Amino acid sequence: MTGHILPVPDEMSAPYWDACSRHELKLAHCSQCAKVTHPPDVTCPNCHSIEPDFVWKQVSGHGRVRSWTVIRQSFLSGFELPFLLVDVELDDHPDVRLIGRLIDGADTPLTLGDAVTLTFDDLAPGVAVPAFVMAGKS
Amino acid sequence: MSGTFEARNKVAIVGYAQSQVVRRPTEPLGVTTIRTAREAIADAGLKPQQIDGFAASALMPTSGGHEAQDGISTVSPAWLAEHLGIEPAYAVGFQGHGQLTGSLTLAVNAVASGAADYVLLHRALHNPPAGKYNDNPMTEAAGMMQWCAPQGFFGGLPAIAMVYTEYCQRYGATREAMAHVVTEARNNGAKLPWSYWHGKPITTENYLAEPVIVDPMCRLDCDIPVQGVGVFILTSAERAKDLPNKPVYMSGYANGYPQRHRLPLHWTLDDMEEAGQALSARLWEAAGISREEINLVQPYDAFSPFVYIWLEALGFTPLGEAHRFILDGGIDASRPNSIAALSGGGAIGNGRLHGLPQLLECYLQLSGRAGQRQRNVSNAVFSYSAPYFGGAAVLTNTP
Ligand SMILES: [Zn+2]
């Protein structure tokens, strides 16, 4: 893909990036209220527990396009231009919205609510970032 | 707080100064700030030693890979007091986003509480001598950036572009409507002697011919990074009576804060609308007047879609209707009864001054000091940043 910016996993995010490297999307579930949050925080933004003890569980990644933009000029170096980013509301967790590249291409016609499914962009050996593809076109 | 602001109309702006707005600095930011501060103190009819309070926010005078240096690329309240040779009773800085409205509220509260008699509020913006403002040589993303930079989502422009796409899709806004916003800002700004864009108006055709760089945003939808300083002097309504300029009173203010946990810089239209409605309700209650009594509105416009967001948030049009209101001439400064939303040029017509043009235009119009732009106004509202980072304030000349 596109970028040369690699995530630096930390104590909180390591399980997420581990799962991504296996092309699985895992999200943080609060062990107190069971709700999903992304990205994980030092507390649970839903129940405000200071001991959320997040449990990482795989999610489908099916979602709906809430918005998008085509990046034709970037302030970051190393990206192949243009590329299209979608803002995706997850079907199973509507409070969670992810932003990822739509791999169908920068000129893909879109309307609000279009269905997308999860895929991954491999950034480097063992490093992948969630991306999306129009549903039914994987 | 609920109900009317206890210090409503008890604190007034009594003087100001605005530096020349330049693209690249020819002197340290501290020097420009000291000069502008001295001008503002004199404008208020005061002597430097009468200033006993300082308020400002130093966050984000610039961004990118360089270090902020007090007096060179940023100016803290304490630095300014020391370099003016003043030992203040109270010097206070606002931390976080919502810099101008945040520090304005600190200044108002300092006067209202009696912590200081004469407060100098400044905002000093720096643009580095070379290189692009936002360019980032990042190859690894740690901390919060790990959640967005690896997929290429970085900076304010993609953030507002996402909101603007959703707005256009949901409400049918066109590029022609935004051309109206941007030309209004640039053409009013072109008449201001201090503006970076002085003497450089643009046409609708210029706007429509500009290539989109981050859909649906083009370069002209963004303010340009500049160096510039604005200073205001505040004191009590009582003390203001003895000073030369017509006082402009602070009726009320409201600030907004993030409500939803999101990715960094993941702004959404829903969040903006929700936060805007809540902030607006608090603002009108605090100010103790209704929006029908407002005859000048100066919404933040660092990115042009913020004009829609704020006009709707503050209730001047229903949600999704601002673009139509604007196409119908609702903000045209050439019409005497419009809300003249960009009569002061905004950030698009002045340069990246983080809310200063909005506050300045409210002050100049309400104090009768707007020269050829002078309108017949008694109550004004301005806003800064996004509804959940920034804030808004109501000012009046008829308490
Ligand atoms: Zn929880």
Coordinates of C-alpha atoms and ligand atoms in Angstrom, one line a residue:
Chain A
M1 CA 0.0 0.0 0.0
T2 CA 0.5 3.5 0.3
G3 CA 2.1 4.5 3.5
H4 CA 5.5 4.4 5.1
I5 CA 4.3 5.3 8.5
L6 CA 4.4 2.3 10.9
P7 CA 2.5 2.2 14.1
V8 CA 4.5 1.9 17.3
P9 CA 2.6 -0.5 19.5
D10 CA 2.6 0.3 23.2
E11 CA 1.3 -1.6 26.3
M12 CA -2.3 -0.5 25.6
S13 CA -2.3 -1.1 21.8
A14 CA -0.1 -4.2 21.4
P15 CA -3.0 -6.7 21.3
Y16 CA -4.6 -4.6 18.5
W17 CA -1.6 -4.5 16.3
D18 CA -0.9 -8.2 17.0
A19 CA -4.3 -9.1 15.7
C20 CA -3.9 -6.8 12.7
S21 CA -0.7 -8.5 11.8
R22 CA -2.8 -11.7 11.5
H23 CA -5.5 -9.7 9.5
E24 CA -7.9 -9.8 12.4
L25 CA -9.7 -6.8 13.8
K26 CA -9.9 -7.0 17.6
L27 CA -11.4 -4.2 19.6
A28 CA -11.2 -3.4 23.3
H29 CA -14.1 -4.5 25.4
C30 CA -14.4 -3.0 28.9
S31 CA -14.4 -5.8 31.5
Q32 CA -16.7 -3.7 33.8
C33 CA -19.5 -2.7 31.3
A34 CA -18.7 -4.9 28.4
K35 CA -18.9 -2.0 25.9
V36 CA -16.5 -1.6 23.1
T37 CA -14.2 1.4 22.8
H38 CA -11.7 2.5 20.2
P39 CA -9.0 3.5 20.6
P40 CA -8.5 2.1 24.1
D41 CA -8.0 4.7 26.8
V42 CA -6.7 4.7 30.4
T43 CA -10.3 4.6 31.5
C44 CA -13.5 3.3 29.9
P45 CA -15.2 6.2 28.1
N46 CA -18.6 4.4 28.5
C47 CA -18.7 3.6 32.3
H48 CA -15.8 5.7 33.3
S49 CA -14.2 2.9 35.2
I50 CA -10.5 3.4 36.1
E51 CA -10.0 -0.3 35.9
P52 CA -11.4 -1.2 32.5
D53 CA -9.1 -4.2 32.1
F54 CA -9.9 -4.3 28.4
V55 CA -10.5 -7.7 26.8
W56 CA -9.6 -7.8 23.1
K57 CA -12.3 -9.6 21.0
Q58 CA -12.5 -10.1 17.3
V59 CA -15.2 -8.1 15.5
S60 CA -16.5 -8.6 11.9
G61 CA -15.6 -5.2 10.6
H62 CA -18.7 -4.9 8.5
G63 CA -19.9 -1.4 8.4
R64 CA -21.5 1.5 6.7
V65 CA -19.8 4.5 5.1
R66 CA -20.6 7.6 7.1
S67 CA -18.3 9.9 5.2
W68 CA -15.2 9.9 3.1
T69 CA -12.5 12.1 1.5
V70 CA -9.9 11.7 -1.3
I71 CA -6.5 12.7 -0.3
R72 CA -4.9 14.3 -3.4
Q73 CA -2.2 16.2 -1.5
S74 CA -0.8 14.9 1.8
F75 CA 1.2 16.5 4.6
L76 CA 2.8 13.1 5.3
S77 CA 5.4 11.8 3.0
G78 CA 5.6 8.4 1.4
F79 CA 1.9 8.0 0.4
E80 CA 0.9 7.1 -3.1
L81 CA -1.6 9.7 -4.1
P82 CA -4.5 10.0 -4.5
F83 CA -6.2 7.6 -2.0
L84 CA -9.6 7.5 -0.6
L85 CA -10.3 7.3 3.2
V86 CA -13.7 6.2 4.5
D87 CA -15.2 6.9 7.9
V88 CA -17.0 3.6 8.8
E89 CA -19.6 3.0 11.4
L90 CA -19.4 -0.6 12.5
D91 CA -22.7 -2.6 12.1
D92 CA -22.1 -4.5 15.4
H93 CA -20.8 -1.5 17.4
P94 CA -22.4 1.7 16.0
D95 CA -20.6 3.9 18.6
V96 CA -17.3 2.9 17.0
R97 CA -16.2 4.6 13.9
L98 CA -13.0 3.6 12.1
I99 CA -11.1 5.5 9.4
G100 CA -9.3 3.4 6.7
R101 CA -8.4 3.4 3.1
L102 CA -11.0 2.1 0.6
I103 CA -8.9 -0.2 -1.5
D104 CA -11.4 -0.1 -4.5
G105 CA -9.6 3.1 -5.5
A106 CA -9.8 6.9 -5.3
D107 CA -12.5 7.3 -7.9
T108 CA -14.9 4.8 -6.4
P109 CA -18.4 6.4 -6.5
L110 CA -19.8 6.5 -2.9
T111 CA -23.0 7.4 -1.2
L112 CA -23.7 7.7 2.5
G113 CA -24.6 4.4 4.0
D114 CA -22.8 2.2 1.5
A115 CA -21.8 -1.2 2.9
V116 CA -18.1 -2.0 3.3
T117 CA -16.2 -4.9 4.7
L118 CA -12.9 -5.2 6.4
T119 CA -9.6 -5.9 4.7
F120 CA -6.0 -5.0 5.6
D121 CA -3.2 -3.0 4.1
D122 CA 0.2 -4.6 4.7
L123 CA 2.6 -1.9 5.5
A124 CA 5.7 -4.0 6.2
P125 CA 6.4 -7.6 7.1
G126 CA 4.2 -8.4 10.1
V127 CA 2.6 -4.9 10.2
A128 CA -0.9 -4.4 8.8
V129 CA -3.5 -1.7 9.2
P130 CA -7.3 -2.1 8.8
A131 CA -8.7 -0.9 5.4
F132 CA -12.1 -1.4 3.7
V133 CA -13.5 -2.7 0.5
M134 CA -17.0 -2.2 -1.0
A135 CA -19.2 -5.1 0.2
G136 CA -19.6 -7.9 -2.3
K137 CA -16.4 -7.0 -4.1
S138 CA -13.7 -8.6 -2.0
Chain B
M1 CA -23.4 27.3 35.9
S2 CA -27.0 27.8 34.8
G3 CA -28.9 31.0 34.3
T4 CA -27.6 34.4 33.3
F5 CA -23.8 35.1 33.7
E6 CA -23.4 36.9 37.0
A7 CA -20.8 39.2 35.5
R8 CA -23.0 39.9 32.5
N9 CA -22.1 43.4 31.0
K10 CA -19.8 44.1 34.0
V11 CA -16.6 43.7 32.1
A12 CA -15.7 45.7 29.0
I13 CA -13.2 45.8 26.2
V14 CA -11.7 49.3 26.2
G15 CA -8.9 49.2 23.7
Y16 CA -7.1 47.0 21.1
A17 CA -4.3 46.8 18.7
Q18 CA -3.8 44.5 15.7
S19 CA -0.4 43.9 14.2
Q20 CA 0.3 43.7 10.5
V21 CA -0.3 40.1 9.4
V22 CA 2.7 38.7 7.5
R23 CA 3.4 35.4 5.8
R24 CA 7.0 35.1 7.1
P25 CA 8.3 36.8 10.3
T26 CA 10.9 39.5 10.0
E27 CA 11.3 39.7 13.8
P28 CA 10.8 37.5 16.8
L29 CA 7.1 37.0 17.7
G30 CA 7.8 38.6 21.1
V31 CA 8.9 41.8 19.5
T32 CA 5.7 42.1 17.5
T33 CA 3.7 41.2 20.6
I34 CA 5.4 43.9 22.8
R35 CA 4.8 46.5 20.1
T36 CA 1.2 45.5 19.7
A37 CA 0.6 45.4 23.4
R38 CA 2.0 48.9 23.9
E39 CA -0.2 50.2 21.1
A40 CA -3.3 48.5 22.7
I41 CA -2.5 50.0 26.2
A42 CA -2.1 53.5 24.7
D43 CA -5.3 53.0 22.6
A44 CA -7.2 52.3 25.9
G45 CA -5.9 55.5 27.3
L46 CA -3.8 53.7 29.9
K47 CA -0.1 53.6 31.0
P48 CA 1.7 50.2 31.0
Q49 CA 2.1 50.3 34.8
Q50 CA -1.8 50.3 35.1
I51 CA -2.0 46.8 33.5
D52 CA -2.0 44.3 36.4
G53 CA -3.4 41.3 34.6
F54 CA -2.3 39.2 31.7
A55 CA -4.2 36.4 29.9
A56 CA -3.4 34.3 26.8
S57 CA -3.1 30.9 25.4
A58 CA 0.2 29.9 23.9
L59 CA -0.9 26.6 22.4
M60 CA -0.4 26.1 18.7
P61 CA 1.0 29.4 17.5
T62 CA 2.3 27.0 14.9
S63 CA 2.7 23.3 14.3
G64 CA 5.1 20.9 12.6
G65 CA 8.5 19.6 13.7
H66 CA 10.0 22.7 15.4
E67 CA 10.2 23.5 19.1
A68 CA 8.2 26.4 20.6
Q69 CA 10.4 29.1 22.2
D70 CA 8.9 31.7 24.5
G71 CA 9.4 35.1 23.0
I72 CA 10.5 33.7 19.6
S73 CA 7.8 31.5 18.3
T74 CA 5.3 31.7 21.2
V75 CA 4.5 34.3 23.8
S76 CA 3.3 33.4 27.3
P77 CA 1.5 35.9 29.5
A78 CA 4.4 35.8 32.0
W79 CA 7.0 36.5 29.3
L80 CA 5.0 39.4 28.0
A81 CA 4.5 40.9 31.4
E82 CA 8.2 40.6 32.2
H83 CA 9.3 42.1 28.8
L84 CA 6.9 45.0 29.2
G85 CA 8.5 45.7 32.6
I86 CA 5.4 45.0 34.5
E87 CA 5.0 43.0 37.7
P88 CA 1.4 41.7 37.3
A89 CA -1.0 40.8 40.1
Y90 CA -2.3 38.0 37.9
A91 CA -0.9 36.3 34.8
V92 CA -2.8 33.3 33.6
G93 CA -2.7 31.0 30.6
F94 CA -5.4 28.9 29.0
Q95 CA -4.4 25.3 28.3
G96 CA -5.9 23.2 25.5
H97 CA -7.9 23.9 22.4
G98 CA -10.4 26.8 22.3
Q99 CA -7.4 29.1 22.8
L100 CA -9.0 32.5 22.1
T101 CA -12.4 32.0 23.7
G102 CA -10.7 30.1 26.5
S103 CA -8.2 32.9 27.3
L104 CA -10.9 35.6 26.8
T105 CA -13.0 33.9 29.5
L106 CA -10.0 33.9 31.8
A107 CA -9.5 37.7 31.2
V108 CA -13.2 38.4 31.8
N109 CA -13.3 36.3 35.0
A110 CA -10.1 38.0 36.2
V111 CA -11.7 41.4 36.0
A112 CA -15.1 40.2 37.3
S113 CA -13.6 38.6 40.3
G114 CA -11.3 41.6 41.1
A115 CA -8.2 39.5 40.6
A116 CA -7.0 42.3 38.3
D117 CA -8.2 45.8 37.3
Y118 CA -6.9 46.1 33.8
V119 CA -6.2 42.8 31.9
L120 CA -4.2 42.5 28.7
L121 CA -5.4 39.7 26.5
H122 CA -3.1 38.7 23.7
R123 CA -3.0 36.1 21.0
A124 CA 0.3 35.7 19.1
L125 CA 0.6 33.4 16.1
H126 CA 3.8 32.3 14.5
N127 CA 4.6 30.9 11.1
P128 CA 8.2 29.6 10.8
P129 CA 10.5 31.3 8.3
A130 CA 10.8 28.3 6.0
G131 CA 9.1 25.0 5.3
K132 CA 5.5 24.2 5.3
Y133 CA 3.4 24.7 8.4
N134 CA 2.0 21.2 8.7
D135 CA 4.6 19.2 6.8
N136 CA 5.7 16.3 8.9
P137 CA 8.6 14.0 8.3
M138 CA 7.0 11.2 10.4
T139 CA 7.9 7.6 9.6
E140 CA 6.6 6.1 12.8
A141 CA 3.4 6.9 14.6
A142 CA 3.4 6.4 18.4
G143 CA 0.8 7.4 21.0
M144 CA -2.5 8.7 19.7
M145 CA -1.1 9.1 16.2
Q146 CA -0.7 5.3 15.8
W147 CA -4.5 5.2 15.4
C148 CA -4.8 7.4 12.3
A149 CA -1.4 8.2 10.7
P150 CA -0.6 4.7 9.4
Q151 CA -3.6 4.8 7.1
G152 CA -2.8 8.4 6.0
F153 CA -5.3 10.3 8.1
F154 CA -3.4 13.2 9.5
G155 CA -4.0 16.9 10.1
G156 CA -7.0 19.2 10.3
L157 CA -7.8 19.3 6.6
P158 CA -8.8 15.6 6.2
A159 CA -10.7 16.0 9.5
I160 CA -12.9 18.8 8.3
A161 CA -13.1 17.3 4.8
M162 CA -14.9 14.3 6.3
V163 CA -17.4 16.5 8.1
Y164 CA -17.9 18.6 4.9
T165 CA -18.5 15.5 2.7
E166 CA -21.2 14.3 5.1
Y167 CA -22.7 17.8 5.2
C168 CA -22.8 18.1 1.4
Q169 CA -24.3 14.6 1.0
R170 CA -26.9 15.0 3.8
Y171 CA -28.0 18.5 3.0
G172 CA -27.3 19.0 -0.7
A173 CA -24.7 21.8 -0.3
T174 CA -22.9 22.9 -3.4
R175 CA -19.5 24.3 -4.3
E176 CA -21.3 27.4 -5.5
A177 CA -22.6 28.1 -1.9
M178 CA -19.1 27.7 -0.5
A179 CA -17.8 30.0 -3.2
H180 CA -20.1 32.6 -1.7
V181 CA -18.5 32.1 1.8
V182 CA -14.9 32.3 0.6
T183 CA -15.3 35.3 -1.7
E184 CA -17.2 37.1 1.0
A185 CA -14.3 36.4 3.4
R186 CA -11.5 37.3 0.9
N187 CA -13.2 40.4 -0.5
N188 CA -13.9 41.8 3.0
G189 CA -10.4 40.9 4.1
A190 CA -8.9 42.6 1.0
K191 CA -10.2 45.9 2.3
L192 CA -8.4 45.6 5.7
P193 CA -5.0 47.4 5.8
W194 CA -3.5 44.9 8.2
S195 CA -4.7 41.7 6.4
Y196 CA -2.3 39.4 4.6
W197 CA -4.8 39.5 1.8
H198 CA -5.1 43.3 1.6
G199 CA -5.8 44.3 -1.9
K200 CA -6.2 40.8 -3.1
P201 CA -9.9 40.0 -3.6
I202 CA -11.0 36.9 -5.5
T203 CA -13.9 36.0 -7.8
T204 CA -16.4 33.1 -7.7
E205 CA -14.6 31.9 -10.9
N206 CA -11.3 31.9 -9.1
Y207 CA -12.8 29.7 -6.4
L208 CA -14.6 27.3 -8.7
A209 CA -11.4 26.9 -10.8
E210 CA -9.3 26.0 -7.8
P211 CA -8.5 22.2 -7.7
V212 CA -9.8 20.1 -4.9
I213 CA -6.8 18.8 -2.8
V214 CA -8.6 16.9 0.0
D215 CA -12.2 16.3 -1.3
P216 CA -14.3 18.4 -1.2
M217 CA -11.8 21.0 0.1
C218 CA -9.6 23.2 -2.0
R219 CA -6.7 25.5 -0.9
L220 CA -9.0 28.5 -0.8
D221 CA -11.2 26.8 1.8
C222 CA -8.3 27.0 4.2
D223 CA -6.7 30.0 6.0
I224 CA -3.1 30.6 5.3
P225 CA -0.5 30.3 8.1
V226 CA 0.8 33.8 9.1
Q227 CA 2.6 35.7 11.8
G228 CA 0.3 38.2 13.6
V229 CA -0.7 39.4 17.0
G230 CA -3.9 40.8 18.4
V231 CA -4.2 42.5 21.8
F232 CA -7.3 43.6 23.8
I233 CA -7.5 45.5 27.0
L234 CA -10.4 44.6 29.4
T235 CA -11.5 46.3 32.6
S236 CA -14.7 46.8 34.6
A237 CA -17.7 48.6 33.2
E238 CA -17.3 51.1 36.0
R239 CA -13.6 51.9 35.2
A240 CA -14.5 51.9 31.4
K241 CA -16.6 55.1 31.9
D242 CA -13.4 57.1 32.4
L243 CA -11.6 55.8 29.3
P244 CA -11.6 57.3 25.8
N245 CA -13.2 54.5 23.7
K246 CA -16.8 53.5 23.7
P247 CA -16.8 50.3 25.9
V248 CA -17.9 47.0 24.5
Y249 CA -19.4 44.8 27.2
M250 CA -19.1 41.0 27.6
S251 CA -22.6 39.7 28.0
G252 CA -21.8 36.0 28.2
Y253 CA -19.8 33.1 26.9
A254 CA -19.9 29.3 26.5
N255 CA -17.2 26.9 25.8
G256 CA -17.5 23.4 24.4
Y257 CA -15.7 20.1 25.2
P258 CA -15.5 16.7 23.5
Q259 CA -18.3 14.4 24.5
R260 CA -17.4 11.3 22.4
H261 CA -14.3 9.2 22.5
R262 CA -13.0 9.2 19.0
L263 CA -9.8 8.6 16.9
P264 CA -7.5 11.6 17.0
L265 CA -8.8 14.4 14.8
H266 CA -11.8 12.3 13.9
W267 CA -14.4 15.0 13.7
T268 CA -18.0 14.1 12.7
L269 CA -20.9 16.1 11.6
D270 CA -23.1 14.5 14.3
D271 CA -20.7 15.4 17.1
M272 CA -20.4 19.0 15.8
E273 CA -24.2 19.4 15.6
E274 CA -24.8 17.9 19.0
A275 CA -22.1 19.9 20.8
G276 CA -23.1 23.0 18.9
Q277 CA -26.7 22.8 20.1
A278 CA -25.6 22.3 23.7
L279 CA -23.1 25.1 23.6
S280 CA -25.6 27.5 22.0
A281 CA -28.3 26.8 24.7
R282 CA -25.7 27.7 27.4
L283 CA -24.5 30.8 25.5
W284 CA -27.9 32.4 25.1
E285 CA -28.9 31.6 28.6
A286 CA -25.6 33.1 30.0
A287 CA -25.8 36.2 27.8
G288 CA -29.4 36.9 28.8
I289 CA -30.5 37.9 25.3
S290 CA -32.0 36.0 22.4
R291 CA -30.4 35.5 19.0
E292 CA -33.1 37.7 17.5
E293 CA -31.5 40.6 19.2
I294 CA -28.1 39.9 17.5
N295 CA -27.3 41.9 14.5
L296 CA -23.7 40.9 13.8
V297 CA -22.4 37.3 13.7
Q298 CA -18.7 36.4 13.2
P299 CA -18.4 32.6 13.0
Y300 CA -15.0 30.9 13.0
D301 CA -13.8 30.1 9.5
A302 CA -10.3 28.6 9.5
F303 CA -11.8 26.0 7.3
S304 CA -14.7 27.3 5.3
P305 CA -17.3 24.6 6.4
F306 CA -17.0 25.9 10.0
V307 CA -19.2 28.9 8.8
Y308 CA -22.1 26.5 8.1
I309 CA -21.4 24.5 11.4
W310 CA -21.5 27.7 13.5
L311 CA -24.4 29.5 11.9
E312 CA -26.5 26.4 12.5
A313 CA -25.1 25.7 15.9
L314 CA -25.8 29.3 17.1
G315 CA -29.4 28.9 15.7
F316 CA -29.2 31.5 12.9
T317 CA -30.5 28.9 10.5
P318 CA -31.9 25.4 11.0
L319 CA -29.5 22.4 10.7
G320 CA -28.6 21.8 7.1
E321 CA -29.9 25.2 5.9
A322 CA -26.8 27.5 6.3
H323 CA -25.7 27.0 2.7
R324 CA -29.1 28.1 1.4
F325 CA -29.3 31.1 3.7
I326 CA -25.8 32.1 2.4
L327 CA -26.8 31.7 -1.2
D328 CA -29.8 33.9 -0.5
G329 CA -27.5 36.7 0.6
G330 CA -27.9 36.1 4.3
I331 CA -24.3 36.9 5.2
D332 CA -23.6 39.6 2.6
A333 CA -21.8 42.6 4.2
S334 CA -23.1 44.7 1.3
R335 CA -26.7 44.3 2.7
P336 CA -27.4 46.5 5.7
N337 CA -29.7 44.1 7.4
S338 CA -27.7 40.9 6.9
I339 CA -25.8 39.2 9.8
A340 CA -22.6 40.1 7.9
A341 CA -20.9 36.9 9.0
L342 CA -17.6 37.7 7.3
S343 CA -17.5 41.5 7.4
G344 CA -14.2 41.3 9.3
G345 CA -12.7 39.0 6.7
G346 CA -12.4 36.1 9.1
A347 CA -9.4 33.8 9.0
I348 CA -9.8 33.2 5.3
G349 CA -9.6 36.9 4.6
N350 CA -6.9 37.8 7.2
G351 CA -4.7 34.8 7.6
R352 CA -4.5 32.1 10.3
L353 CA -5.2 34.2 13.4
H354 CA -7.2 31.7 15.4
G355 CA -10.4 33.7 16.1
L356 CA -8.8 37.1 16.4
P357 CA -10.5 38.5 13.3
Q358 CA -13.9 37.5 14.7
L359 CA -13.4 39.1 18.1
L360 CA -11.8 42.2 16.5
E361 CA -14.7 42.7 14.1
C362 CA -17.2 42.4 16.9
Y363 CA -15.2 45.0 19.0
L364 CA -14.7 47.4 16.1
Q365 CA -18.3 47.4 15.0
L366 CA -19.8 47.6 18.5
S367 CA -17.4 50.4 19.5
G368 CA -18.2 52.4 16.4
R369 CA -14.6 52.1 15.2
A370 CA -15.0 50.1 12.0
G371 CA -14.5 53.0 9.7
Q372 CA -16.0 52.5 6.2
R373 CA -17.3 49.1 7.2
Q374 CA -19.3 50.6 10.1
R375 CA -22.7 48.9 10.6
N376 CA -25.5 49.8 12.8
V377 CA -25.2 47.1 15.5
S378 CA -25.9 46.8 19.2
N379 CA -25.3 43.0 19.9
A380 CA -22.8 40.7 18.3
V381 CA -21.7 37.1 18.7
F382 CA -18.4 35.5 17.6
S383 CA -17.2 31.9 17.8
Y384 CA -13.9 30.1 17.7
S385 CA -12.7 26.6 16.7
A386 CA -15.2 23.7 16.6
P387 CA -18.2 23.6 18.9
Y388 CA -16.6 20.9 21.0
F389 CA -13.2 22.4 21.3
G390 CA -13.9 26.1 21.1
G391 CA -16.5 28.5 22.3
A392 CA -18.5 31.6 21.6
A393 CA -19.2 34.9 23.3
V394 CA -21.8 37.6 23.1
L395 CA -20.8 41.2 23.2
T396 CA -22.9 44.4 23.4
N397 CA -22.6 48.2 23.3
T398 CA -26.0 48.7 24.9
P399 CA -26.0 46.9 28.3
Ligands
ZN1 ZN -16.8 0.4 30.8

